[in-house]
Coordinates of C-alpha atoms in Angstrom, one line a residue:
X1 CA 48.8 16.0 39.0
X2 CA 46.3 13.6 37.5
X3 CA 42.6 14.0 37.5
X4 CA 40.6 11.9 39.9
X5 CA 38.8 9.0 38.4
X6 CA 35.3 10.1 39.4
X7 CA 32.4 11.9 37.8
X8 CA 30.2 14.3 39.6
X9 CA 26.5 14.3 38.8
X10 CA 24.4 17.3 39.9
X11 CA 20.8 16.1 40.3
X12 CA 19.1 19.4 39.4
X13 CA 21.2 19.7 36.2
X14 CA 20.5 16.0 35.3
X15 CA 16.8 16.6 35.8
X16 CA 16.8 19.6 33.6
X17 CA 18.6 17.7 30.9
X18 CA 16.1 14.8 31.1
X19 CA 13.2 17.3 30.9
X20 CA 14.7 19.0 27.9
X21 CA 14.6 15.6 26.0
X22 CA 10.8 15.8 26.1
X23 CA 10.1 12.0 25.9
X24 CA 6.7 10.6 26.9
X25 CA 6.3 10.9 30.6
X26 CA 2.9 9.3 31.1
X27 CA 0.9 6.4 29.7
X28 CA -2.9 6.8 29.8
X29 CA -5.0 3.6 29.8
X30 CA -8.6 4.2 28.8
X31 CA -11.3 1.7 29.7
X32 CA -15.0 1.4 30.3
X33 CA -16.1 1.6 33.9
X34 CA -19.1 -0.1 35.6
X35 CA -21.4 2.7 34.5
X36 CA -20.3 2.3 30.8
X37 CA -18.4 5.5 30.7
X38 CA -14.8 5.8 29.5
X39 CA -12.4 6.3 32.4
X40 CA -8.6 7.0 32.3
X41 CA -6.0 5.6 34.5
X42 CA -2.6 7.4 34.1
X43 CA 0.8 5.9 34.9
X44 CA 4.2 7.6 34.8
X45 CA 6.6 5.9 32.6
X46 CA 8.9 3.5 34.4
X47 CA 11.8 5.9 34.5
X48 CA 9.7 8.3 36.5
X49 CA 8.6 5.9 39.2
X50 CA 9.5 7.4 42.6
X51 CA 12.0 5.1 44.4
X52 CA 10.5 5.9 47.8
X53 CA 7.1 4.5 46.6
X54 CA 8.8 1.3 45.5
X55 CA 10.5 0.9 48.9
X56 CA 7.2 1.6 50.8
X57 CA 5.3 -0.9 48.7
X58 CA 7.9 -3.6 49.2
X59 CA 7.7 -3.2 53.0
X60 CA 3.9 -3.8 52.9
X61 CA 4.2 -7.2 51.2
X62 CA 1.9 -8.6 48.6
X63 CA 2.7 -8.4 45.0
X64 CA 5.1 -5.6 44.9
X65 CA 4.7 -4.9 41.2
X66 CA 1.0 -4.5 41.3
X67 CA 1.1 -2.5 44.5
X68 CA 3.6 -0.1 43.0
X69 CA 1.3 0.4 40.0
X70 CA -1.6 1.1 42.3
X71 CA 0.5 3.7 44.2
X72 CA 1.7 5.5 41.1
X73 CA -1.6 5.4 39.2
X74 CA -3.6 8.6 38.9
X75 CA -6.2 8.4 40.3
X76 CA -5.3 5.3 42.4
X77 CA -9.0 4.2 42.5
X78 CA -9.0 4.0 38.7
X79 CA -6.3 1.3 38.9
X80 CA -8.5 -0.8 41.2
X81 CA -11.4 -0.4 38.7
X82 CA -9.1 -1.2 35.8
X83 CA -8.4 -4.5 37.5
X84 CA -11.8 -5.4 38.8
X85 CA -14.3 -3.8 36.4
X86 CA -12.3 -4.0 33.2
X87 CA -10.9 -7.4 34.2
X88 CA -7.3 -6.6 33.2
X89 CA -5.3 -9.7 32.3
X90 CA -1.7 -10.5 33.0
X91 CA -0.9 -10.2 29.3
X92 CA -2.6 -6.8 29.1
X93 CA -0.7 -5.6 32.2
X94 CA 2.6 -6.8 30.6
X95 CA 1.7 -4.7 27.5
X96 CA 1.0 -1.7 29.6
X97 CA 4.3 -2.2 31.4
X98 CA 6.1 -2.5 28.1
X99 CA 4.5 0.8 27.0
X100 CA 5.8 2.4 30.2
X101 CA 9.2 0.9 29.8
X102 CA 9.4 1.3 26.1
X103 CA 8.6 5.0 26.1
X104 CA 11.2 5.7 28.8
X105 CA 14.0 3.4 27.7
X106 CA 16.1 3.2 24.6
X107 CA 14.8 4.4 21.2
X108 CA 14.3 2.0 18.4
X109 CA 17.7 1.2 16.9
X110 CA 19.6 1.7 20.1
X111 CA 20.8 -1.2 22.0
X112 CA 20.0 -1.9 25.6
X113 CA 23.5 -2.8 26.5
X114 CA 25.1 -6.1 27.1
X115 CA 22.8 -7.1 30.0
X116 CA 19.4 -8.5 28.9
X117 CA 18.0 -7.8 32.3
X118 CA 18.3 -4.0 31.8
X119 CA 15.4 -4.1 29.3
X120 CA 13.3 -6.7 30.9
X121 CA 10.1 -6.0 32.9
X122 CA 9.4 -8.2 35.9
X123 CA 6.5 -10.7 35.7
X124 CA 3.6 -9.0 37.4
X125 CA 1.7 -12.3 37.9
X126 CA 4.3 -14.0 40.1
X127 CA 4.1 -12.9 43.8
X128 CA 7.6 -12.3 45.2
X129 CA 8.6 -13.4 48.6
X130 CA 11.9 -11.6 48.5
X131 CA 12.3 -8.0 49.9
X132 CA 13.5 -6.7 46.5
X133 CA 12.2 -6.8 43.0
X134 CA 13.7 -6.2 39.6
X135 CA 11.7 -2.9 39.4
X136 CA 13.6 -1.4 42.3
X137 CA 17.0 -2.3 40.8

């Protein structure tokens, strides 16, 4: 009898293996708030974004990428201050996203596979009208 052509993945076992690798799990962005004090806004790396948050944000409309970041930021109010008080630019947001994606993705020297889209980060400056974004893929 031949083996079935399927693989079984046990979620708890996979999570334990991922935790054992001990990669960076969070990116802290430190900025000066309106009182002149340093404030920290913490984001989980992109591999740790909860899918249910992405789905909820997409249902609400608006710029899905920015709204996802607002929902996953700790504390969420710090993200709003990061945008309004620190005047975060699109380029800076892209750099932060690269930090989140770079820490969670492939290591230097490893390829990202044959698809160039697997390593790309969606443009945060372009509002999307579709119900899905590259982040959710």
